[in-house]
Amino acid sequence: AQRVTQPEKLLSVFKGAPVELKCNYSYSGSPELFWYVQYSRQRLQLLLRHISRESIKGFTADLNKGETSFHLKKPFAQEEDSAMYYCALSGLGGGADGLTFGKGTHLIIQP
Amino acid sequence: DVKVTQSSRYLVKRTGEKVFLECVQDMDHENMFWYRQDPGLGLRLIYFSYDVKMKEKGDIPEGYSVSREKKERFSLILESASTNQTSMYLCATQGNTGELFFGEGSRLTVL
């Protein structure tokens, strides 16, 4: 069975400090990993995916198959980064059975 | 832009009532999903559909059913609502890249 674990329910950091949201997964095959973000009163939206290997809004995430992790990082937090972040996994390369989501981490950036 | 529209943003129903939640997409996506989102539990997949009249159970289908009579419309049905079904319900479609596109959500309260 596939599983996504986000160990922190809440993460609070000061503006300008580095941010790391942890995500670990369990899957026997070759997974595809995503980070989704939900800002206050907005719909859930894709932030980034590991196959793109790109930086979005200053965030990056590297898939580490040895540690089965896909941590989300940003060197300098901004207040507008405050949101709910979900790590998600697709076990079939984005196949038709949807994504398995973690429980989410609420990121609060303090001024 | 992909548009996923959920018909009701807020609903209040009584225990035992039948509830319909509708979702319409305008991008001709084949795959559609219903999740429920609860604090501390993240997103959990209820049902999904990969074609008209096709449906598959997700992780928590009990107490729910779905209908996909047309490609663009995917309905979630609660035959007899119960208080433990009070939640935020999210509809999503899946594009060719595997990315999920979400609606704004329907917040259901069952009294």
Short mmCIF file of C-alpha atoms in Angstrom, two decimals:
data_model
loop_
_atom_site.label_atom_id
_atom_site.label_comp_id
_atom_site.label_asym_id
_atom_site.label_seq_id
_atom_site.Cartn_x
_atom_site.Cartn_y
_atom_site.Cartn_z
CA ALA A 1 0.00 0.00 0.00
CA GLN A 2 1.18 3.49 -0.71
CA ARG A 3 1.42 6.02 2.08
CA VAL A 4 2.53 9.62 2.50
CA THR A 5 3.68 10.93 5.85
CA GLN A 6 4.00 14.58 6.79
CA PRO A 7 5.26 14.53 10.37
CA GLU A 8 4.53 18.17 11.19
CA LYS A 9 0.94 19.36 11.52
CA LEU A 10 2.09 22.90 12.13
CA LEU A 11 5.32 24.70 11.29
CA SER A 12 5.94 28.27 12.33
CA VAL A 13 8.99 30.22 11.14
CA PHE A 14 9.97 33.86 10.97
CA LYS A 15 10.03 35.82 7.76
CA GLY A 16 13.40 35.50 6.08
CA ALA A 17 14.23 32.20 7.78
CA PRO A 18 14.68 28.95 5.83
CA VAL A 19 11.72 26.61 5.53
CA GLU A 20 11.67 22.84 5.21
CA LEU A 21 8.43 20.87 5.11
CA LYS A 22 9.05 17.18 5.47
CA CYS A 23 7.45 14.45 3.41
CA ASN A 24 8.22 10.74 3.46
CA TYR A 25 6.52 8.13 1.35
CA SER A 26 6.05 4.43 1.20
CA TYR A 27 5.66 2.79 -2.17
CA SER A 28 7.21 -0.30 -3.66
CA GLY A 29 7.44 0.93 -7.23
CA SER A 30 8.63 4.13 -8.85
CA PRO A 31 6.49 6.95 -7.52
CA GLU A 32 5.65 10.36 -8.81
CA LEU A 33 5.61 13.00 -6.08
CA PHE A 34 3.80 16.33 -5.88
CA TRP A 35 3.42 19.26 -3.52
CA TYR A 36 0.03 20.98 -3.41
CA VAL A 37 -0.72 24.24 -1.62
CA GLN A 38 -3.93 25.78 -0.33
CA TYR A 39 -3.88 29.46 0.55
CA SER A 40 -6.59 30.87 2.78
CA ARG A 41 -9.98 30.81 1.04
CA GLN A 42 -8.50 29.49 -2.21
CA ARG A 43 -8.71 26.15 -3.91
CA LEU A 44 -6.02 23.51 -3.63
CA GLN A 45 -3.47 23.90 -6.40
CA LEU A 46 -0.31 22.26 -7.62
CA LEU A 47 2.89 23.87 -6.36
CA LEU A 48 5.45 21.57 -7.95
CA ARG A 49 6.16 18.02 -9.03
CA HIS A 50 9.41 16.12 -8.86
CA ILE A 51 9.67 15.28 -12.56
CA SER A 52 9.66 18.97 -13.45
CA ARG A 53 12.70 19.67 -11.31
CA GLU A 54 11.82 23.34 -11.24
CA SER A 55 11.57 26.04 -8.60
CA ILE A 56 8.15 27.56 -8.03
CA LYS A 57 7.77 30.69 -5.87
CA GLY A 58 11.26 29.97 -4.56
CA PHE A 59 10.36 26.46 -3.42
CA THR A 60 12.25 23.35 -4.48
CA ALA A 61 11.86 19.68 -3.66
CA ASP A 62 14.19 16.82 -4.45
CA LEU A 63 13.13 13.23 -4.58
CA ASN A 64 15.46 11.09 -2.48
CA LYS A 65 14.67 7.48 -3.26
CA GLY A 66 17.18 6.17 -0.74
CA GLU A 67 15.47 7.99 2.11
CA THR A 68 12.02 7.83 0.44
CA SER A 69 11.63 11.54 1.02
CA PHE A 70 10.43 14.57 -0.93
CA HIS A 71 11.01 17.50 1.39
CA LEU A 72 9.91 20.98 0.32
CA LYS A 73 12.43 23.76 0.89
CA LYS A 74 12.72 27.49 0.57
CA PRO A 75 15.80 29.46 1.66
CA PHE A 76 13.99 32.63 2.76
CA ALA A 77 10.36 32.47 3.89
CA GLN A 78 7.90 35.20 2.94
CA GLU A 79 4.65 36.06 4.68
CA GLU A 80 2.65 35.10 1.60
CA ASP A 81 3.95 31.55 1.96
CA SER A 82 1.60 31.00 4.88
CA ALA A 83 -0.72 28.22 3.75
CA MET A 84 -1.59 24.56 4.05
CA TYR A 85 0.82 22.28 2.21
CA TYR A 86 0.10 18.73 1.14
CA CYS A 87 2.55 16.18 -0.20
CA ALA A 88 1.01 13.68 -2.62
CA LEU A 89 2.04 10.52 -4.39
CA SER A 90 0.91 8.85 -7.57
CA GLY A 91 1.81 5.21 -7.79
CA LEU A 92 0.98 4.77 -11.44
CA GLY A 93 2.86 7.64 -12.99
CA GLY A 94 -0.11 9.92 -12.69
CA GLY A 95 -2.54 7.15 -13.45
CA ALA A 96 -6.29 7.15 -13.17
CA ASP A 97 -6.54 6.25 -9.51
CA GLY A 98 -5.77 9.73 -8.25
CA LEU A 99 -3.20 10.75 -5.72
CA THR A 100 -2.53 9.67 -2.16
CA PHE A 101 -2.17 12.71 0.06
CA GLY A 102 -0.42 13.29 3.35
CA LYS A 103 -2.27 14.87 6.25
CA GLY A 104 -0.86 18.27 5.50
CA THR A 105 1.37 20.81 7.20
CA HIS A 106 0.08 24.23 8.16
CA LEU A 107 2.90 26.69 7.53
CA ILE A 108 2.76 30.00 9.35
CA ILE A 109 5.26 32.71 8.53
CA GLN A 110 5.60 35.21 11.32
CA PRO A 111 6.57 38.81 10.53
CA ASP B 1 -7.50 27.57 -17.61
CA VAL B 2 -9.13 24.43 -16.29
CA LYS B 3 -12.38 25.16 -14.59
CA VAL B 4 -13.82 22.79 -12.03
CA THR B 5 -17.08 24.03 -10.59
CA GLN B 6 -18.81 22.64 -7.55
CA SER B 7 -22.44 23.60 -7.41
CA SER B 8 -22.74 24.35 -3.71
CA ARG B 9 -20.17 26.07 -1.55
CA TYR B 10 -22.06 25.60 1.70
CA LEU B 11 -24.82 23.17 2.63
CA VAL B 12 -26.58 22.41 5.89
CA LYS B 13 -28.57 19.19 6.02
CA ARG B 14 -30.28 17.10 8.66
CA THR B 15 -29.40 13.55 9.61
CA GLY B 16 -31.05 11.10 7.24
CA GLU B 17 -31.47 13.54 4.36
CA LYS B 18 -30.25 12.69 0.87
CA VAL B 19 -27.50 14.99 -0.34
CA PHE B 20 -26.28 15.63 -3.87
CA LEU B 21 -22.98 17.33 -4.54
CA GLU B 22 -22.34 18.18 -8.15
CA CYS B 23 -19.12 18.87 -9.98
CA VAL B 24 -18.71 20.09 -13.55
CA GLN B 25 -15.49 20.46 -15.54
CA ASP B 26 -14.92 22.13 -18.87
CA MET B 27 -11.63 20.55 -19.96
CA ASP B 28 -12.82 17.25 -21.36
CA HIS B 29 -10.79 15.33 -18.76
CA GLU B 30 -11.62 11.67 -18.44
CA ASN B 31 -10.60 11.20 -14.83
CA MET B 32 -12.61 12.77 -12.02
CA PHE B 33 -12.39 12.36 -8.26
CA TRP B 34 -14.19 13.10 -5.02
CA TYR B 35 -12.13 13.66 -1.88
CA ARG B 36 -13.09 14.75 1.59
CA GLN B 37 -10.81 17.09 3.49
CA ASP B 38 -10.73 17.04 7.28
CA PRO B 39 -8.34 18.84 9.65
CA GLY B 40 -5.58 16.51 10.76
CA LEU B 41 -6.63 13.83 8.27
CA GLY B 42 -5.70 15.48 5.01
CA LEU B 43 -7.47 14.47 1.81
CA ARG B 44 -9.05 11.05 1.55
CA LEU B 45 -10.33 9.60 -1.70
CA ILE B 46 -13.98 8.63 -1.70
CA TYR B 47 -14.67 7.61 -5.31
CA PHE B 48 -13.21 8.20 -8.73
CA SER B 49 -14.27 7.74 -12.32
CA TYR B 50 -12.16 7.29 -15.43
CA ASP B 51 -14.98 7.31 -17.96
CA VAL B 52 -18.67 7.93 -18.35
CA LYS B 53 -20.72 5.44 -16.31
CA MET B 54 -17.51 4.01 -14.82
CA LYS B 55 -16.74 4.36 -11.12
CA GLU B 56 -14.25 2.95 -8.70
CA LYS B 57 -14.18 2.99 -4.91
CA GLY B 58 -11.50 4.98 -3.22
CA ASP B 59 -10.27 4.60 0.33
CA ILE B 60 -13.46 5.62 2.17
CA PRO B 61 -16.51 4.86 -0.01
CA GLU B 62 -18.83 3.76 2.78
CA GLY B 63 -21.95 5.90 2.99
CA TYR B 64 -21.38 7.45 -0.44
CA SER B 65 -22.24 6.74 -4.05
CA VAL B 66 -21.44 8.53 -7.29
CA SER B 67 -22.90 9.12 -10.72
CA ARG B 68 -21.14 9.91 -14.00
CA GLU B 69 -23.77 10.12 -16.72
CA LYS B 70 -21.88 12.70 -18.76
CA LYS B 71 -18.17 13.21 -19.15
CA GLU B 72 -18.19 16.70 -17.71
CA ARG B 73 -20.30 15.96 -14.63
CA PHE B 74 -19.47 13.85 -11.59
CA SER B 75 -21.92 13.75 -8.72
CA LEU B 76 -21.41 12.59 -5.14
CA ILE B 77 -24.47 11.26 -3.34
CA LEU B 78 -25.02 10.74 0.35
CA GLU B 79 -28.08 8.50 0.52
CA SER B 80 -28.70 9.17 4.20
CA ALA B 81 -26.50 11.86 5.65
CA SER B 82 -24.94 11.34 9.05
CA THR B 83 -23.14 13.74 11.36
CA ASN B 84 -19.78 12.07 10.70
CA GLN B 85 -20.11 13.13 7.07
CA THR B 86 -19.79 16.77 8.05
CA SER B 87 -16.73 17.78 6.05
CA MET B 88 -15.28 19.72 3.15
CA TYR B 89 -15.77 17.84 -0.11
CA LEU B 90 -13.38 18.44 -2.99
CA CYS B 91 -13.92 17.49 -6.59
CA ALA B 92 -10.92 17.15 -8.90
CA THR B 93 -10.14 16.31 -12.51
CA GLN B 94 -6.90 14.92 -13.82
CA GLY B 95 -5.10 16.18 -16.87
CA ASN B 96 -2.75 14.34 -19.20
CA THR B 97 0.26 15.24 -17.07
CA GLY B 98 -1.24 13.60 -14.00
CA GLU B 99 -1.86 16.91 -12.25
CA LEU B 100 -5.12 17.22 -10.33
CA PHE B 101 -7.26 20.33 -10.74
CA PHE B 102 -9.56 21.04 -7.83
CA GLY B 103 -12.85 22.80 -7.36
CA GLU B 104 -13.38 25.33 -4.60
CA GLY B 105 -14.97 22.76 -2.33
CA SER B 106 -18.37 22.15 -0.81
CA ARG B 107 -18.61 22.51 2.94
CA LEU B 108 -21.32 20.20 4.23
CA THR B 109 -22.70 20.37 7.76
CA VAL B 110 -25.01 17.57 8.89
CA LEU B 111 -27.05 18.39 11.99
#
